[in-house]
XYZ file of C-alpha atoms in Angstrom:
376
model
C 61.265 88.079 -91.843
C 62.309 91.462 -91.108
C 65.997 92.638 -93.107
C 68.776 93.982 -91.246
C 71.033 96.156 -93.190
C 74.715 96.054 -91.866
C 77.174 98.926 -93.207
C 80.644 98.295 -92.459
C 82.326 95.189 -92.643
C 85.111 95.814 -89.980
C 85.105 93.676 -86.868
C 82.050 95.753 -84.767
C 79.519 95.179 -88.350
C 80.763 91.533 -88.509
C 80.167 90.848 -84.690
C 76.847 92.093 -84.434
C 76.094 90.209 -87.930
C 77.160 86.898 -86.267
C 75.057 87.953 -82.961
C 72.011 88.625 -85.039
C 72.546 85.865 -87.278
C 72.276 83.731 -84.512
C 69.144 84.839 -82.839
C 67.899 83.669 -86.378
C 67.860 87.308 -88.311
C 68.190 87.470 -91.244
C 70.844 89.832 -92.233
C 73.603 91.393 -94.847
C 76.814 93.029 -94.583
C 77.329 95.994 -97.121
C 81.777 96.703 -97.353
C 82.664 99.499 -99.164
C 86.505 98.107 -99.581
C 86.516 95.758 -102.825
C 87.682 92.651 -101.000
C 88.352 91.745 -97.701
C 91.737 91.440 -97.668
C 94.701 90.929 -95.215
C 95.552 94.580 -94.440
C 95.972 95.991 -91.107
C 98.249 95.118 -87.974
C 97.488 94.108 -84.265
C 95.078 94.204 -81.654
C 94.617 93.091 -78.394
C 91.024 92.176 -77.582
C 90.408 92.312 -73.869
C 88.629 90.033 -71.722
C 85.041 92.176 -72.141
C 85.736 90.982 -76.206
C 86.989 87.769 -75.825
C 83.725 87.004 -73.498
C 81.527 87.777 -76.540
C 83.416 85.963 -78.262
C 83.166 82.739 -76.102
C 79.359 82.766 -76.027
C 79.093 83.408 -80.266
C 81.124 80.184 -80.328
C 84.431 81.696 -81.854
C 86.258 81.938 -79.053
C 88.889 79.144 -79.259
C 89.140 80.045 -83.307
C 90.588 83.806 -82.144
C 92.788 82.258 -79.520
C 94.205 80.031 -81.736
C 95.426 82.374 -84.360
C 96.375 84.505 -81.699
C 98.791 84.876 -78.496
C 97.205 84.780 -75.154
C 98.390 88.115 -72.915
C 98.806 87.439 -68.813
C 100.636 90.244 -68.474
C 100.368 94.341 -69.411
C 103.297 96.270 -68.543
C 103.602 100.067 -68.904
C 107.375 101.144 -68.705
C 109.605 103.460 -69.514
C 111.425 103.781 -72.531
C 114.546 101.678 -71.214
C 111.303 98.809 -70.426
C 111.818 99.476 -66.619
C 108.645 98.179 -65.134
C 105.706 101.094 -64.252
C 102.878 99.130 -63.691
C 102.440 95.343 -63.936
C 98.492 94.759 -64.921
C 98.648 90.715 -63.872
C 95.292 89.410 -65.479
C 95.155 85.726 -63.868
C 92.147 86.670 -61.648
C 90.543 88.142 -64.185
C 91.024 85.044 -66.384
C 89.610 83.046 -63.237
C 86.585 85.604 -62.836
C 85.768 85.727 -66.415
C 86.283 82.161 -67.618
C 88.413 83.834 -70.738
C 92.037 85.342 -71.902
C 92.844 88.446 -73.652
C 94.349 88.029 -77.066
C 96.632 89.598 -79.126
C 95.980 88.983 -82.538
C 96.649 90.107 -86.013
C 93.859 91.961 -87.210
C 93.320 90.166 -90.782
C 93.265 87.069 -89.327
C 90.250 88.471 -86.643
C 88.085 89.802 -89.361
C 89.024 86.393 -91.469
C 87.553 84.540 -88.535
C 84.142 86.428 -87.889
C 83.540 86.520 -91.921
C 83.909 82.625 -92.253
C 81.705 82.375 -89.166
C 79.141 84.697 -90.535
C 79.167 83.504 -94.041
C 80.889 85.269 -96.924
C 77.702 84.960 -98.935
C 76.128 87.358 -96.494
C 78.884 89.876 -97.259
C 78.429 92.216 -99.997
C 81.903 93.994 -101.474
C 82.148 97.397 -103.117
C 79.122 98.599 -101.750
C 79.793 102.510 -100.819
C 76.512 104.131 -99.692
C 75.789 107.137 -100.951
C 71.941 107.798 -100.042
C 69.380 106.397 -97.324
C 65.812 107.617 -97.743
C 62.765 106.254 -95.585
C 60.006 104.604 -97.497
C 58.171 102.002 -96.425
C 61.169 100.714 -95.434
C 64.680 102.348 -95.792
C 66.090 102.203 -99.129
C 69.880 102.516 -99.727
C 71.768 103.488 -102.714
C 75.580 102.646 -103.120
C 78.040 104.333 -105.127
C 77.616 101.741 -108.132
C 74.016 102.571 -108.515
C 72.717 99.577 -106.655
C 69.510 100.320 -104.680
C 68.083 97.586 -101.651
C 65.602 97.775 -99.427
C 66.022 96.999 -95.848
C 63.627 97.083 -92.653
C 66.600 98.260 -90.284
C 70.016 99.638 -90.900
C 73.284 99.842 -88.670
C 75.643 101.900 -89.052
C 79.410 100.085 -88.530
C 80.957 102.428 -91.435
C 84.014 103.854 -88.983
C 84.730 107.223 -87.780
C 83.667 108.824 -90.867
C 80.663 106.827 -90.864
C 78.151 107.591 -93.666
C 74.702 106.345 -91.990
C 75.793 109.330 -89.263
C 76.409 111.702 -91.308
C 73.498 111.056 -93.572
C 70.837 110.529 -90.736
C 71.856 112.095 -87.716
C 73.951 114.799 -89.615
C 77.053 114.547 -86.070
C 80.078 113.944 -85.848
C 82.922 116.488 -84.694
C 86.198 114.665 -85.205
C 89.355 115.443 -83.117
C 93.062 115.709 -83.485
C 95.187 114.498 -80.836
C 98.411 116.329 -82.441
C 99.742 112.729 -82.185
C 101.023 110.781 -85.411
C 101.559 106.923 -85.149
C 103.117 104.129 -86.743
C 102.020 100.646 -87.003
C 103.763 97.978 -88.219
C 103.982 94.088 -88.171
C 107.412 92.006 -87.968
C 108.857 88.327 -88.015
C 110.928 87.703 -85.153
C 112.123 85.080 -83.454
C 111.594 85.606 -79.827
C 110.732 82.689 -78.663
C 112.681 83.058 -75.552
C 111.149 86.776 -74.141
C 108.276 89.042 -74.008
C 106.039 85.962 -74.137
C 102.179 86.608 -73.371
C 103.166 89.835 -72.407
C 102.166 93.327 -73.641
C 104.205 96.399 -73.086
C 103.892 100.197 -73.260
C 107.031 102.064 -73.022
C 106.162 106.268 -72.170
C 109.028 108.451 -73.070
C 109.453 111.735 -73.482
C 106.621 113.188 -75.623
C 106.394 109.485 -77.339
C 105.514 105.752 -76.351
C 105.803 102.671 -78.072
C 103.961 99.290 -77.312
C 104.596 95.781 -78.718
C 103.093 92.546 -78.308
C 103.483 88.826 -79.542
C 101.048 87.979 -81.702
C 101.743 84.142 -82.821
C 104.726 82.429 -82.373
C 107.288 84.334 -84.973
C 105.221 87.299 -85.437
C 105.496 91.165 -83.089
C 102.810 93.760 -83.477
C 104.182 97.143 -82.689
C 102.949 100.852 -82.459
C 104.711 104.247 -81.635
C 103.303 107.493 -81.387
C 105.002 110.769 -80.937
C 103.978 114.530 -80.185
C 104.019 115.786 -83.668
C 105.646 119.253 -82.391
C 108.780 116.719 -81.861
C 108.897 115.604 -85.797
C 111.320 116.864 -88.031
C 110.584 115.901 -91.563
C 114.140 115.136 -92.412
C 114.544 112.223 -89.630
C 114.066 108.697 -90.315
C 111.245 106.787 -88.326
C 113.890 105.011 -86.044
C 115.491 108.527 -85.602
C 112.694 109.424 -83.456
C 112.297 106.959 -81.306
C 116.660 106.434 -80.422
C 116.104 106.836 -76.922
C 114.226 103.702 -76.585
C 115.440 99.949 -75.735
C 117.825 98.183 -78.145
C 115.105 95.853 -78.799
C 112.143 98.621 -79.377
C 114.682 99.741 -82.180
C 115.308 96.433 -83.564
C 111.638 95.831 -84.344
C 111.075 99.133 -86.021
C 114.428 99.284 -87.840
C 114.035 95.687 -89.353
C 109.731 96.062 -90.249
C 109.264 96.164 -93.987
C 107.995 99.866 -94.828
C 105.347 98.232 -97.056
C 104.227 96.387 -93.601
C 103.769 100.082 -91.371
C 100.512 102.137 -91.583
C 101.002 105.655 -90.469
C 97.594 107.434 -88.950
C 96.757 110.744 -87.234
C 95.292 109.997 -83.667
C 92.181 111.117 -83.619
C 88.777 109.899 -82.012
C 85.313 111.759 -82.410
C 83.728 114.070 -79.733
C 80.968 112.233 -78.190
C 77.413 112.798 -79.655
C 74.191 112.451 -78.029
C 72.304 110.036 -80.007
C 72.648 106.718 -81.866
C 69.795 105.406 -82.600
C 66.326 107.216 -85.105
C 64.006 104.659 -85.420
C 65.280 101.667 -87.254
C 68.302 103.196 -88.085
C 71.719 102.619 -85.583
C 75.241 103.466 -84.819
C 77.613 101.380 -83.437
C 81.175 101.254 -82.534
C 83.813 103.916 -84.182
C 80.265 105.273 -86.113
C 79.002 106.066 -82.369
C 81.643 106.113 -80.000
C 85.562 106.219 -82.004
C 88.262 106.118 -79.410
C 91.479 107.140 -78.931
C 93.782 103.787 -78.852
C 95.310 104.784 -75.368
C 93.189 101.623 -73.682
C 93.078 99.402 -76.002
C 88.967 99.573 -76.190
C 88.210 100.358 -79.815
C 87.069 97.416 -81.473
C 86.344 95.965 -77.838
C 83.568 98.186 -77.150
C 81.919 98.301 -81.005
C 82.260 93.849 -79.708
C 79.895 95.319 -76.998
C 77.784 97.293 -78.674
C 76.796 93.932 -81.150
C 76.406 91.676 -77.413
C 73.832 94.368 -76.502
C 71.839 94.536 -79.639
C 72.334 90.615 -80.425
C 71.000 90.524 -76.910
C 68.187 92.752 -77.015
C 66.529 91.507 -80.606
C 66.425 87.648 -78.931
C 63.832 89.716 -76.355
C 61.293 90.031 -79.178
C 60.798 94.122 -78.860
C 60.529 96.349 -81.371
C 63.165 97.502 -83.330
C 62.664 101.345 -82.015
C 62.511 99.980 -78.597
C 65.806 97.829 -78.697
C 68.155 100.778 -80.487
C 66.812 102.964 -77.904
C 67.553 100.625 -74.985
C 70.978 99.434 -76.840
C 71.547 103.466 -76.650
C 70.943 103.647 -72.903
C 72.738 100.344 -71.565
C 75.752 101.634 -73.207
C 76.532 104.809 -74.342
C 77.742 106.415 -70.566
C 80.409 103.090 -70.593
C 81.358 103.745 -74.401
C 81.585 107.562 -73.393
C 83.592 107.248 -70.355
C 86.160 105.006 -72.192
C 86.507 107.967 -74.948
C 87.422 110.779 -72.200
C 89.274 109.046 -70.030
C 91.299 107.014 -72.969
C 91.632 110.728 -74.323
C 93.234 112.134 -70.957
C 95.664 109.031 -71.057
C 97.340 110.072 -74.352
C 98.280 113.315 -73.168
C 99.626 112.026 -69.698
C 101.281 109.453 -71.442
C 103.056 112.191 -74.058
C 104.217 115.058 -71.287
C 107.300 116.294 -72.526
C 108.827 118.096 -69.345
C 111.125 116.066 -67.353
C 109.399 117.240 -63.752
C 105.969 116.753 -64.894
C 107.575 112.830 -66.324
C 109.300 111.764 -63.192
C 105.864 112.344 -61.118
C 103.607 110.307 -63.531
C 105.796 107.903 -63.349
C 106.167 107.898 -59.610
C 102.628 108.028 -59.267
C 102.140 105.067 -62.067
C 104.859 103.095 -60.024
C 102.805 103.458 -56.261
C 99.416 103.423 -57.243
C 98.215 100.603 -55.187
C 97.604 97.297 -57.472
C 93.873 97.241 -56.208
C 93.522 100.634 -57.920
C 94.356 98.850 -61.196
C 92.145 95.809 -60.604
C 88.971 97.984 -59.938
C 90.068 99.885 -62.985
C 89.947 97.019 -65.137
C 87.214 94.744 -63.868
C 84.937 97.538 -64.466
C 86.131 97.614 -68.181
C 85.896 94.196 -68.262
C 82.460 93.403 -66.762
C 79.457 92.857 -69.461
C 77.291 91.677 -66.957
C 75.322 94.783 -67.095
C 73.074 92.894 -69.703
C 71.549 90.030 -68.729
């Protein structure tokens, strides 16, 4: 039976392990990270995710650890409705929700599903070398063999750099926090997610379980002085934008550089693949990150139930879906700069544009990212 080789146990190498694993491959999950442990904050996995999710059989497991979203807002920093994204016909179209849900509990999910016996910890590779088959050497001197190997190992993806030697990362000159906080809000902001633009900085927030907010805020970092507090820099914003930073833990907030890689030509060299941040890393401005690397494992899972050959499915995986992927990087790029002007003129005609832009502009926008029909 032929050996599929999964590096990266993140949610995009555990989805396409459960999507092979269930066209009857047999296949193992190499982590570099000792355990798989609850780190992380939220995500929101969009109705082109959740789909996948539905036909792997995991759907109703995500939804309930999870809050379902009807509603995206973008606002301005005082929450003064933008744009209202309503996602009912969507829902109706599509037969599924989008989720918000805390990203532990996600990769918890798809692990149990796949089988933790599949999943093999502290296993940084270090070396891939074509034999007869392709043999891989981790950090702690461990060697296997392995018919086929996908790359899932992130933006600074090993398998890339080692076999297709690409990869041009790039700095948004945006810093963000995330950060995860108990709350009882049981009476607002219910299966709703919001994105409040301000002046050179946004923050977005979403329920994601009953008690539980995930948050993010990103800022210009021309507009950071070292010697302000977090909450400092984001004053201007609602009363209750401030409450949920001020009161989160600092041991619960990551703080990351924005960044997303240029987009590279190829992904696939004969049995050897990219997929999701590995291929295609995005900027977080659409929410698409882990959504598309859930895409990229529906194509492949899709393609290896065809019987072709392995060189023949990574090339046509490459083809079905690197102009989406690609699009979502440069236009999800040109978002975080509109969304971060910093002159008042330039603000007040976004957001008058944002405000009029006729709601079937939106729709189109949308059903287009959330369409996987494109495989049959």
């Amino acid at each position: 039976m032929l050996k599929t080789a999964i590096i990266g146990g993140g949610i995009g190498g555990l989805t396409t392990a459960l999507a092979l694993s269930k066209t009857g491959k047999k296949v193992t999950v190499y982590e570099s990270a000792p355990e798989i442990k609850p780190v992380g904050a939220g995500i929101i996995l969009a109705s082109n995710a959740m789909q996948v999710f539905e036909k792997l059989g995991v759907r109703n497991k995500i939804e309930n650890a999870g809050q379902k979203i009807f509603n995206i807002k973008v606002t301005d920093a005082q929450l003064n409705t933008l744009s209202a994204a309503e996602l009912t016909s969507f829902e109706n179209k599509y037969g599924v929700c989008n989720v918000a849900i805390h990203r532990a509990d996600l990769q918890h999910i798809l692990a149990v599903e796949f089988g933790f016996e599949n999943i093999h910890l502290a296993k940084r590779l270090l070396k891939i070398e074509k034999e007869k088959s392709y043999k891989l050497t981790f950090e702690d001197g461990s060697i296997v063999h392995s018919d086929t190997v996908i790359g899932a190992d992130g933006i600074h993806s090993a398998v890339r750099k080692l076999i297709f030697g690409t990869g041009c990362i790039r700095y948004s000159k945006q810093k963000c926090w995330r950060g995860v906080i108990e709350i009882d809000w049981t009476s607002k902001f219910n299966h709703e997610a919001f994105e409040a633009w301000g002046k050179g900085k946004r923050v977005g927030f979403a329920k994601i379980s009953r008690k539980k907010v995930y948050w993010f805020a990103v800022i210009n970092e021309e507009l950071i002085n070292e010697n302000e507090k977090l909450i400092e820099l984001f004053q201007e914003f609602h009363p209750d934008i401030i409450k949920i930073i001020s009161d989160t833990p600092e041991e619960n907030i990551i703080f990351n550089d924005i960044i997303d890689l240029a987009p590279i030509k190829q992904w696939q060299n004969g049995k050897v693949c990219l997929i999701g941040d590995a291929a295609h890393a995005t900027t977080p401005n659409m929410g698409q990150g882990a959504c598309q690397a859930v895409e990229d494992a529906h194509v492949i899972g899709k393609l290896f139930d065809q019987g072709k050959s392995v060189e023949q499915i990574f090339i046509e995986y490459e083809k079905l879906r690197m102009e989406k992927a690609h699009s979502i990087v440069n236009r999800s790029w040109k978002i975080g700069k509109i969304a971060h002007f910093e002159n008042s003129f330039a603000i007040w005609c976004r957001n008058a544009l944002i405000k009029y832009l006729p709601q079937s502009v939106n729709e189109k926008q949308l059903d287009k990212l959330f369409n996987i029909e494109y495989i049959n």
